[in-house]
Coordinates of C-alpha atoms and ligand atoms in Angstrom, one line a residue:
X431 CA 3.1 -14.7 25.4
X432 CA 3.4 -12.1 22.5
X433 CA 4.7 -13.9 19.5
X434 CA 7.5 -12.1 17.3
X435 CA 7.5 -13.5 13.4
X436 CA 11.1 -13.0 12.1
X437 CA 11.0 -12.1 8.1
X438 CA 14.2 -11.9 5.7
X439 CA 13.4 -10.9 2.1
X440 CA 15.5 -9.9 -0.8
X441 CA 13.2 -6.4 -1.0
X442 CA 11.1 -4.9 1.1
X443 CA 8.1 -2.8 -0.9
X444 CA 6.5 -0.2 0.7
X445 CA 3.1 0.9 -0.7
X446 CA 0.3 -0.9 -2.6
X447 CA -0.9 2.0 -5.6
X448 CA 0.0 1.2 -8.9
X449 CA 3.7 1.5 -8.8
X450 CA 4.2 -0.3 -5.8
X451 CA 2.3 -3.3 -7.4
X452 CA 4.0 -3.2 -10.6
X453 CA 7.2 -3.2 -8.8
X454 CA 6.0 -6.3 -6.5
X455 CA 5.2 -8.4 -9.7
X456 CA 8.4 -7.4 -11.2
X457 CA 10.4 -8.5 -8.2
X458 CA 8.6 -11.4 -7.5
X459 CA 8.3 -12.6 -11.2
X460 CA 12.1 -12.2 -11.6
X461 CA 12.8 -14.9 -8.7
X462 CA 13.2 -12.3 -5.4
X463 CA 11.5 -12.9 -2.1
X464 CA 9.3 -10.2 -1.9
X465 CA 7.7 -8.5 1.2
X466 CA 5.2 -5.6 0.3
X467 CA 3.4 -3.2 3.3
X468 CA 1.0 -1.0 2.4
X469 CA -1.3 1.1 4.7
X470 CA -4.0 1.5 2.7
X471 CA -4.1 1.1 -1.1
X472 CA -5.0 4.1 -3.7
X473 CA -6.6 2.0 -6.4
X474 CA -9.9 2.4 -5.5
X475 CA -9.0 6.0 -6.9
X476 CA -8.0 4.9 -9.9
X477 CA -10.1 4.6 -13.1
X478 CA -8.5 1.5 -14.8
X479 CA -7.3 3.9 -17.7
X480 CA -3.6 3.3 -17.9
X481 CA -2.1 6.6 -19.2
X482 CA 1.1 6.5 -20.2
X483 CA 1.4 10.4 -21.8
X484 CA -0.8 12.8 -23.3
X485 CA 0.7 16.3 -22.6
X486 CA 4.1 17.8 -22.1
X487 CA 3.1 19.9 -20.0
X488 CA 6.4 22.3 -19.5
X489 CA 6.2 22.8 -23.0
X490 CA 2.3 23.7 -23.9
X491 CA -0.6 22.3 -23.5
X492 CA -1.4 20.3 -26.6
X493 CA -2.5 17.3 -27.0
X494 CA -1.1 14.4 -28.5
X495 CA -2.4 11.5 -30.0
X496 CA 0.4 9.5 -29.8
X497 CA 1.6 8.4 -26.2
X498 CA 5.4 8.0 -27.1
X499 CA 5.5 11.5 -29.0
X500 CA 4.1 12.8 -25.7
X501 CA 6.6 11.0 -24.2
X502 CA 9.5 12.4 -26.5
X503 CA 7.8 16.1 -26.0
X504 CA 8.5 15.5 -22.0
X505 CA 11.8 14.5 -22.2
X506 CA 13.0 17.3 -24.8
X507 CA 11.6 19.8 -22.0
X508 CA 12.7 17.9 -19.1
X509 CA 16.1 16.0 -18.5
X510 CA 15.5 15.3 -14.9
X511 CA 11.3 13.9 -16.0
X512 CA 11.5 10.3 -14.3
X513 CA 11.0 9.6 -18.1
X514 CA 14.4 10.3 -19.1
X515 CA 15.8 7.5 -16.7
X516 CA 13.9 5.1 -19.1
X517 CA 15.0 3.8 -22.2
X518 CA 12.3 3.6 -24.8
X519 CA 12.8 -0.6 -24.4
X520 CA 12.4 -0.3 -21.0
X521 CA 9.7 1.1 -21.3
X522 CA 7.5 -0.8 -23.7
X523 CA 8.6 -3.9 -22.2
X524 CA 7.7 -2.8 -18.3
X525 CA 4.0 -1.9 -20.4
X526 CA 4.2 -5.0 -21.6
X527 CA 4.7 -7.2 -19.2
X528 CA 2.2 -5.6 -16.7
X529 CA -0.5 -5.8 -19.8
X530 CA 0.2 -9.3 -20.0
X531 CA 0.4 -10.0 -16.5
X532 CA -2.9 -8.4 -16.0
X533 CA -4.6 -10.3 -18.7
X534 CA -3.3 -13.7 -16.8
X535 CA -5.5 -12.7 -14.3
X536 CA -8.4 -12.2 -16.2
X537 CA -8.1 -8.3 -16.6
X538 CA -7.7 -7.4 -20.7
X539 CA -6.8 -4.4 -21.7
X540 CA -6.7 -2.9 -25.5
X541 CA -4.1 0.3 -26.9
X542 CA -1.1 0.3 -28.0
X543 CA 2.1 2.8 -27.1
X544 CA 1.2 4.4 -30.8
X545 CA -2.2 5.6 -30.6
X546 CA -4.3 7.5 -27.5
X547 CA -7.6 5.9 -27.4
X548 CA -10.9 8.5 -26.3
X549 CA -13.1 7.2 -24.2
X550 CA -15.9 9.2 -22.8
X551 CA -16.0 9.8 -18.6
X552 CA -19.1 10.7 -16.4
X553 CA -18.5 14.2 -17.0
X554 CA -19.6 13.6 -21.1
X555 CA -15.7 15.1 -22.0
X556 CA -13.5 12.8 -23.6
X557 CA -10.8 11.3 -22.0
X558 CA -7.4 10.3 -24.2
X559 CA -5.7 7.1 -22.7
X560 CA -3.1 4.8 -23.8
X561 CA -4.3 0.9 -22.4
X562 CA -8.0 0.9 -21.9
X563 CA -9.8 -1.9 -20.2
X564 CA -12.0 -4.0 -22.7
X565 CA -15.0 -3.1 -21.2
X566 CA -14.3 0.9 -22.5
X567 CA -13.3 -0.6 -26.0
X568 CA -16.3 -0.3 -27.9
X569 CA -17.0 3.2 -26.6
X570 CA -13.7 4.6 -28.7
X571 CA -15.3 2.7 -31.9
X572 CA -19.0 3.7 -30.9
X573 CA -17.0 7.7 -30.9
X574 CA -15.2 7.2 -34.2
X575 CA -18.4 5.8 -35.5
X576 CA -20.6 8.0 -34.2
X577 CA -23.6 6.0 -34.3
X578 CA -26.7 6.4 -32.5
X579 CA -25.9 4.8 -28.5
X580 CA -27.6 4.7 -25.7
X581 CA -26.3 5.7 -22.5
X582 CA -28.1 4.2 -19.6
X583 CA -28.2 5.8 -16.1
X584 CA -29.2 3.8 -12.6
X585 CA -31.3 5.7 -10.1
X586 CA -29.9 6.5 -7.2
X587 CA -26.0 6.4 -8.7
X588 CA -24.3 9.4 -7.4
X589 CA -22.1 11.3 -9.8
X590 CA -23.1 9.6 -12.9
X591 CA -25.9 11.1 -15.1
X592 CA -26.6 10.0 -18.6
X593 CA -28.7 12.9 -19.2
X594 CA -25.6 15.2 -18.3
X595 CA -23.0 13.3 -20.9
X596 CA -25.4 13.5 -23.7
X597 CA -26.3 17.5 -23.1
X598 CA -22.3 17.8 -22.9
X599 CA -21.3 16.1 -25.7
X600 CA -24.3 16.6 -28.2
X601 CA -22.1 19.3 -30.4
X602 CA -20.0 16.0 -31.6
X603 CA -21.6 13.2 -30.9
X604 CA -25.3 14.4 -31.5
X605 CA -26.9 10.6 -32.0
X606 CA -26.4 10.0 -28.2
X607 CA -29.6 9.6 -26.1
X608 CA -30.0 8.4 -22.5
X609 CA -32.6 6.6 -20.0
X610 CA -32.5 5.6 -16.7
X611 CA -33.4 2.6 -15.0
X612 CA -34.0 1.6 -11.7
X613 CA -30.9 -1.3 -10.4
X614 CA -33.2 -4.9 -10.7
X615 CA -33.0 -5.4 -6.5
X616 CA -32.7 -2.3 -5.4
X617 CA -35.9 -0.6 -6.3
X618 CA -36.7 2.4 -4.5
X619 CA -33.4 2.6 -2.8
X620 CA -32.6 6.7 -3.1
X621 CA -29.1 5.7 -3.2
X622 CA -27.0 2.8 -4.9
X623 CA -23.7 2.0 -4.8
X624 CA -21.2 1.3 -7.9
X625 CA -19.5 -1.5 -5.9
X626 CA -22.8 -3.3 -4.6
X627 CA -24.4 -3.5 -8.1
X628 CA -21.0 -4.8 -9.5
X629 CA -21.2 -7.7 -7.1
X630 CA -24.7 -8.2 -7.3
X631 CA -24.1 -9.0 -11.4
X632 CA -20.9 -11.4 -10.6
X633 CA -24.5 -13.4 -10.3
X634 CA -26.4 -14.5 -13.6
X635 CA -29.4 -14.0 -11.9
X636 CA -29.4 -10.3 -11.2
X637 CA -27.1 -9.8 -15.0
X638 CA -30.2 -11.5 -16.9
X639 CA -32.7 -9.2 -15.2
X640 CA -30.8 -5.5 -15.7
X641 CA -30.3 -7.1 -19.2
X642 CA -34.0 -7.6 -19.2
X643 CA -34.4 -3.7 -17.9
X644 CA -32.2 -2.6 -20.4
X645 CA -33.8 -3.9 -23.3
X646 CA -36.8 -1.8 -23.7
X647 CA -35.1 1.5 -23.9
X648 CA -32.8 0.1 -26.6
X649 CA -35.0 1.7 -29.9
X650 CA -32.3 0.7 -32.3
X651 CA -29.0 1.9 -30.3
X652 CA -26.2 0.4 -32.4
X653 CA -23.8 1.0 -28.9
X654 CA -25.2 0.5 -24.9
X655 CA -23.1 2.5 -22.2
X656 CA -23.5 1.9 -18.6
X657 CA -21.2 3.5 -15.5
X658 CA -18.3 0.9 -15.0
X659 CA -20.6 -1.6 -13.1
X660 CA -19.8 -4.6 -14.8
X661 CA -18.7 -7.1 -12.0
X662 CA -15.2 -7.0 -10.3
X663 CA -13.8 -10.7 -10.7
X664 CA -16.1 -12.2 -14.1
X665 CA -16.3 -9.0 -15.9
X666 CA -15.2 -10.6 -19.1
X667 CA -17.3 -13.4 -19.1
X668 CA -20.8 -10.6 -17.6
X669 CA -19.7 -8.6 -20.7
X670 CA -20.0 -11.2 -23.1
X671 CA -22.9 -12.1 -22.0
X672 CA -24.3 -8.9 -22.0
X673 CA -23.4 -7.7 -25.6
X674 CA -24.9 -11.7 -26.9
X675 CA -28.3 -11.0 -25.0
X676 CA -28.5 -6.9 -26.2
X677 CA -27.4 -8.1 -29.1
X678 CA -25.4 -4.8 -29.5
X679 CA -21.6 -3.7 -28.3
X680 CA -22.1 -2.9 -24.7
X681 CA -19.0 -0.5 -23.1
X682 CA -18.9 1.0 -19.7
X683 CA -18.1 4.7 -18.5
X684 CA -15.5 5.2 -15.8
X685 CA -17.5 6.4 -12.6
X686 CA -16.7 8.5 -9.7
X687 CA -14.4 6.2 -6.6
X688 CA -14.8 4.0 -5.7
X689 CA -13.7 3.0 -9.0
X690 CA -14.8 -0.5 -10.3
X691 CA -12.1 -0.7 -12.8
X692 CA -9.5 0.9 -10.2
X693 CA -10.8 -2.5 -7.7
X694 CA -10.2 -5.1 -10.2
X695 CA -7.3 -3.6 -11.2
X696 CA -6.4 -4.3 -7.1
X697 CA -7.9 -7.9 -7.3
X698 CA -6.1 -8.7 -10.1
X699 CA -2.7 -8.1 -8.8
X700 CA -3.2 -8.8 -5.7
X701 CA -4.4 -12.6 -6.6
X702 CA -1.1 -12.8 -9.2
X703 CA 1.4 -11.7 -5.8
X704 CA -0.3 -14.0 -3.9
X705 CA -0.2 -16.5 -6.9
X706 CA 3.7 -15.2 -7.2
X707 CA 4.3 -16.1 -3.8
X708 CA 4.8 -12.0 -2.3
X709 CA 4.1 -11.8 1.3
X710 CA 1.9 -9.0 2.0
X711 CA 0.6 -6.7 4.7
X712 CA -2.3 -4.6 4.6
X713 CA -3.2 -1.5 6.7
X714 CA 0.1 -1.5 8.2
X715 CA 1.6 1.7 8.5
X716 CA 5.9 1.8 8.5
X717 CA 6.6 4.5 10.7
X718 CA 10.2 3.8 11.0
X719 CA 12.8 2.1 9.0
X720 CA 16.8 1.7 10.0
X721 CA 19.6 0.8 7.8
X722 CA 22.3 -1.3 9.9
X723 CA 26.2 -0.8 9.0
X724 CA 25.6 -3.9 6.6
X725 CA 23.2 -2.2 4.7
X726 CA 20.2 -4.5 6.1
X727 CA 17.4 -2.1 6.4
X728 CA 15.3 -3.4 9.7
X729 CA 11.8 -2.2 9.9
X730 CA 8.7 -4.3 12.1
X731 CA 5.5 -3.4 14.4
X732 CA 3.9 -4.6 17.5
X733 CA 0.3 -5.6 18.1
X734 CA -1.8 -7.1 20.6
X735 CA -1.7 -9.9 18.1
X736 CA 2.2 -10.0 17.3
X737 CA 5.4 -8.3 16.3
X738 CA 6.6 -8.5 13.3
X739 CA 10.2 -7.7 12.7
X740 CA 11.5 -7.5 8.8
X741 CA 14.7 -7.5 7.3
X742 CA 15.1 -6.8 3.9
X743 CA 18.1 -6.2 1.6
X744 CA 16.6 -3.5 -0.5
X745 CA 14.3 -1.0 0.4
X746 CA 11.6 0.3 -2.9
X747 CA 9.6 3.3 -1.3
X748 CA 5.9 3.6 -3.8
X749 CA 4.5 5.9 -0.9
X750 CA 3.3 8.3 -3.3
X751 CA 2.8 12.5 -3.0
X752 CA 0.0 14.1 -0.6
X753 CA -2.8 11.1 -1.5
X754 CA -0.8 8.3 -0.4
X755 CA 1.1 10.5 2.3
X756 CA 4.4 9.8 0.7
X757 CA 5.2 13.4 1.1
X758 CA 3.3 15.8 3.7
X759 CA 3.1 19.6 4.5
X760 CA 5.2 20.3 7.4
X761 CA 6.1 23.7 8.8
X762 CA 5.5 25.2 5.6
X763 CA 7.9 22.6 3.9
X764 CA 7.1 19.7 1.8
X765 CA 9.0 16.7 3.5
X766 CA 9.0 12.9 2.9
X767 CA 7.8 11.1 5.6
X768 CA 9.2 8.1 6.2
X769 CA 13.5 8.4 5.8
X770 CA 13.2 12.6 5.6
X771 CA 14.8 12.1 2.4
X772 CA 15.8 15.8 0.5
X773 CA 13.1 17.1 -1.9
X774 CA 13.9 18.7 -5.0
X775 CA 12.0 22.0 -4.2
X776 CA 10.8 24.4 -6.5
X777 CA 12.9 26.7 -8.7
X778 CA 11.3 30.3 -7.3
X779 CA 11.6 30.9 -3.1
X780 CA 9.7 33.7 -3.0
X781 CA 6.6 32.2 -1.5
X782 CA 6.7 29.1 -3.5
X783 CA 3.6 27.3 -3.2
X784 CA 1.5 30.7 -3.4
X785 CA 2.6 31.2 -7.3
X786 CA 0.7 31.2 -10.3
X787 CA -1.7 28.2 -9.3
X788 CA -4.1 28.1 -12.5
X789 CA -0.9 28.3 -14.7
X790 CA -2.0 26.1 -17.8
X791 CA 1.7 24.6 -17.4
X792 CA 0.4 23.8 -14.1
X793 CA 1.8 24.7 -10.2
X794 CA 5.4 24.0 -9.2
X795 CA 4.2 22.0 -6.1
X796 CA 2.8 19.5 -8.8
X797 CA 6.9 18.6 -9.9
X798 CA 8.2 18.6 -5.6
X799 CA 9.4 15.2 -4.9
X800 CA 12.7 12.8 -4.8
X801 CA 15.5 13.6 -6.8
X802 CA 17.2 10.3 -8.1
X803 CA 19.7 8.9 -10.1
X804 CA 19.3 6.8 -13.4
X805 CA 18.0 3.6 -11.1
X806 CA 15.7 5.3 -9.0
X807 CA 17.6 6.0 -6.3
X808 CA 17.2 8.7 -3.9
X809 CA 19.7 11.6 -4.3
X810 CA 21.5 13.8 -1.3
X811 CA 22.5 17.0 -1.6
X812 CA 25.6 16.6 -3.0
X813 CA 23.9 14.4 -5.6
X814 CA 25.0 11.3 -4.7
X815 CA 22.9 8.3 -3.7
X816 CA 21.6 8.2 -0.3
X817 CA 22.3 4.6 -0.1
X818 CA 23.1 2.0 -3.2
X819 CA 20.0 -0.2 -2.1
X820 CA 16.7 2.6 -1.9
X821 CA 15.2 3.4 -4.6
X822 CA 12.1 6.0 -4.8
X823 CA 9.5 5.0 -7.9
X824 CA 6.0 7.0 -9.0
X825 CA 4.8 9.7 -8.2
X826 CA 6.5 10.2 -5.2
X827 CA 9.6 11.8 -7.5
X828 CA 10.1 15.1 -9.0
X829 CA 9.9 16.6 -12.0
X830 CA 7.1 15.2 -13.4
X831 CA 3.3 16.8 -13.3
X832 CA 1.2 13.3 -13.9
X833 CA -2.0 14.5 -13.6
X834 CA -1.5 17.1 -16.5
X835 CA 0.5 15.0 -18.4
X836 CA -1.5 12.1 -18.1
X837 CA 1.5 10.1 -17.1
X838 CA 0.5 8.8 -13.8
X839 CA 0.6 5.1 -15.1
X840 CA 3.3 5.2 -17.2
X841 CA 5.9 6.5 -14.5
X842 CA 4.2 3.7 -12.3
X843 CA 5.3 0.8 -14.3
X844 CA 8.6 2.7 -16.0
X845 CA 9.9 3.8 -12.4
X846 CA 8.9 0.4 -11.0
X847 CA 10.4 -2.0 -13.8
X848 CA 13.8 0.5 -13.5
X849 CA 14.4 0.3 -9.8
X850 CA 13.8 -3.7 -9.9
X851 CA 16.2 -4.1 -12.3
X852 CA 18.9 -1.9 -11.2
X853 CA 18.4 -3.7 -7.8
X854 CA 19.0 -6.8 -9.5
X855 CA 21.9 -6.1 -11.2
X856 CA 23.3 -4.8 -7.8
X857 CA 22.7 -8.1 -6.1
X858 CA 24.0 -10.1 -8.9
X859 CA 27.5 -8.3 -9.3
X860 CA 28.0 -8.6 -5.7
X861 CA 26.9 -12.2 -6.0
X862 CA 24.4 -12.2 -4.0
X863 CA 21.4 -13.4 -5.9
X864 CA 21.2 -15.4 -9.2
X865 CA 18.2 -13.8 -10.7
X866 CA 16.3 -15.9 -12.9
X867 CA 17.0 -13.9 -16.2
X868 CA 16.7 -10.2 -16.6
X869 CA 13.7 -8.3 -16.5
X870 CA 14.1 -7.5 -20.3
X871 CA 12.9 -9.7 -22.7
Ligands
FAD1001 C1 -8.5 10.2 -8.2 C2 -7.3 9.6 -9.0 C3 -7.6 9.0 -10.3 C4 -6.5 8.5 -11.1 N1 -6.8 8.0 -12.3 C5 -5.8 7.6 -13.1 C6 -6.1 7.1 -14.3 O1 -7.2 7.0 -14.8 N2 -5.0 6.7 -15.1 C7 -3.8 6.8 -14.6 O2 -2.9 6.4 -15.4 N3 -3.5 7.3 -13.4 C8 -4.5 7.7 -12.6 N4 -4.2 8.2 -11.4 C9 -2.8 8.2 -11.0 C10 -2.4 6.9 -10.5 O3 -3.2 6.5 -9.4 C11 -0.9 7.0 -9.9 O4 -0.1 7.3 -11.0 C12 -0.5 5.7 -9.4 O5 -1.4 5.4 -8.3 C13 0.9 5.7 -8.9 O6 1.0 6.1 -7.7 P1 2.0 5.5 -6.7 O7 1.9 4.1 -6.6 O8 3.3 6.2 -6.9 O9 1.4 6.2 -5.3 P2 0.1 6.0 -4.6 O10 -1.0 5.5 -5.5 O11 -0.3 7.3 -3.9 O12 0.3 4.9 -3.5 C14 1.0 5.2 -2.3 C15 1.0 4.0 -1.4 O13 1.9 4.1 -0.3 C16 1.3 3.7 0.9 N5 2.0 4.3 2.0 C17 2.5 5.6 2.1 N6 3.2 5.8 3.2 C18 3.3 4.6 3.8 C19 3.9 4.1 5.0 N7 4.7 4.8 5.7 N8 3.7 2.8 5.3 C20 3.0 2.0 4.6 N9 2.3 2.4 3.4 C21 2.5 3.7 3.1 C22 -0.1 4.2 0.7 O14 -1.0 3.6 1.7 C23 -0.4 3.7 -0.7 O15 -0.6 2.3 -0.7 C24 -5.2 8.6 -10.6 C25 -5.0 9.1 -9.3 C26 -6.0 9.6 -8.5 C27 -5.7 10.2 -7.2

């Protein structure tokens, strides 16, 4: 016989990038039970750079070095930016809390809301960011310093040439050199793989011999810079270990996905849910959700294996845009896929998606998305709510162009941290939960 598990939860999360993590923490941490279903998740895309703002893009296309006047420069130029549901609080604590979440298990990151850090990527640009990991760290000071560093390349790594990033950057950085080196192990192999060499140095073994490769192309580097390779669950303890046996800072490069740093970023929090006690479902697809006349939304699947039948009293939707199939194309519409909730649609109707798509302000179909209210909820038509107990968080929402603006994790955790809360407050005032404080510290 088929059996049917039967789950009730205080909130039911659906999706597991960024935002739909941050919000599971957030719940969970505050005292919630937390269900989260996710079909597949996006942080394998994602470089471990947490950007919070860099560019108000609306406005021009300068860029700032300090994350919160970007942030100011956004909301001057946008009421409706899912930025100017936050309050500035809000916002540095939700930052906060995820840092120091993260660093519980074993990720560190180093920034500060006041200051973009550069790091350099594959490409040999420089990338501004607001919370880097700790393995990028030295390569802001090496920049500022300028010393002589030594980028090392692995044979057979797709997408990441040393040779490249010092021809591209040599104007401002000209002490930069490279070398290449073939992966201790996989010698000979014409292709190598970011995530097989970052599990092959979670073992001291295989570290001790690349250090041992490594060493004889050093010539005096004060900095070494590798492609982020650097283990995925002891990467503090490989790096300090590195740097003691180079005897020189050692910082790695974010790489082409999948993303190291974007993986440990997905190890990390998903050992702190499970630590937190969230239940959670991979590769599960929701294809449909109901809301009953008590306001229980009721969502499940059947397998060979099982049903499973959820009922949750808040709904947090972190499906995100065209990636994470939060929205899709249909009929020449954009539409959201899951509750067909209204999108906020783009300004000009004359062949909207056709217009003006190398803009510097960047394409209309960039802001598309949910319209919401103050606590992330999902607006109707008539601007109203859709119900008092959905909320819509990332970059699934409107009015906001995160990959130009470099806001993509700061909306993330902001939206996140928001819609928890206002969830909370909602439960409590009806009396139905007694959350263990507020989500503000
Ligand atoms: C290539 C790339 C690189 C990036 N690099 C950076 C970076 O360096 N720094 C930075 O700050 N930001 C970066 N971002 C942006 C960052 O990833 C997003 O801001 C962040 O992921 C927030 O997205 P999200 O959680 O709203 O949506 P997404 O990440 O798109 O997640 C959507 C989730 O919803 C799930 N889902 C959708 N529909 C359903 C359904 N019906 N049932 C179940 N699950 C469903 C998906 O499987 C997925 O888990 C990058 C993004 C990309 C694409």
């Amino acid at each position: 016989m088929v059996k049917e598990r039967q789950i009730d939860c205080d909130l039911l999360i659906i999706g597991s990038g960024l935002s739909g993590m941050c919000a599971a923490y957030f719940a969970a941490a505050n005292g919630l039970s937390t269900v989260q279903v996710s079909k597949h998740t996006t942080l394998g895309f994602h470089s471990g750079l947490l950007d919070i703002a860099e560019v108000a893009s609306q406005a021009a296309t300068k860029s700032w070095n300090s994350p919160l006047s970007a942030v100011r420069e956004i909301i001057k130029h946008s009421a409706d930016h899912p930025y100017s549901k936050v309050a500035k609080n809000d916002l540095m604590d939700s930052l906060s809390q995820i840092i120091g979440f993260l660093k519980q298990e074993g990720l560190d990151y180093s920034g500060s809301t006041d200051q973009n850090l550069q790091v350099l990527t594959s490409m040999g640009t420089l990338k501004k960011s607001c919370f880097v990991p700790s393995t990028m760290q030295a390569c802001v000071d090496a920049y500022v310093s300028k010393k002589p560093s030594l980028i090392i390349d692995i044979k057979g790594l797709r997408g990441f040439s040393s040779r490249q990033i010092v021809e591209t950057i040599k104007e401002k950085w000209p002490t930069l050199t490279s070398a290449r080196i073939e992966f201790p192990g996989f010698e000979g192999y014409s292709e190598v793989s970011a995530e097989h060499m970052a599990w092959a140095l979670e073992n001291e073994k295989n570290l001790m011999a690349l250090i041992e490769t490594i060493k004889p192309h050093l010539n005096g580097a004060a900095y070494v810079g590798l492609p982020a390779i650097l283990g995925i669950l002891k990467t503090g303890k490989i790096l300090k270990i590195m740097v003691e046996k180079l005897g020189v800072p050692v910082f790695e490069i974010p790489s082409m996905p999948p993303s190291i740093p974007g993986l440990r970023l997905k190890e990390a929090f998903e050992r702190g849910l499970q630590r937190l006690g969230v239940l959670r479902f991979h590769r599960q697809l929701i294809e449909t959700i109901e809301r009953a006349k008590d306001g229980v939304f009721h969502t499940g699947w059947d397998k060979d294996t099982g049903s499973v039948r959820i009922r949750s009293k808040g709904v947090i939707l972190a499906t995100g845009r065209f990636l994470g199939k939060g929205l899709i194309f249909n009929n020449g519409e954009v539409k959201e896929s899951l509750f067909n909730l209204p999108v906020a649609h783009l300004e000009q109707k004359q062949n909207p998606y056709r217009i003006r798509f190398f803009n510097p302000q960047g394409h209309e179909i960039n802001r598309v998305g949910i319209e919401t209210d103050c606590g992330f909820r999902p607006l109707n038509k008539n601007l109203k709510p859709v119900f008092n107990n959905l909320f819509s968080i990332g970059i699934i929402n409107a009015h906001q162009d995160w990959a130009r603006e470099k806001s993509g994790s700061g909306i993330a955790v902001s939206s996140a941290y928001q819609a928890v809360q206002t969830f909370i407050d909602d439960l409590a005032q009806a009396g139905l939960c007694q959350p263990k404080a507020r989500l503000s510290s």
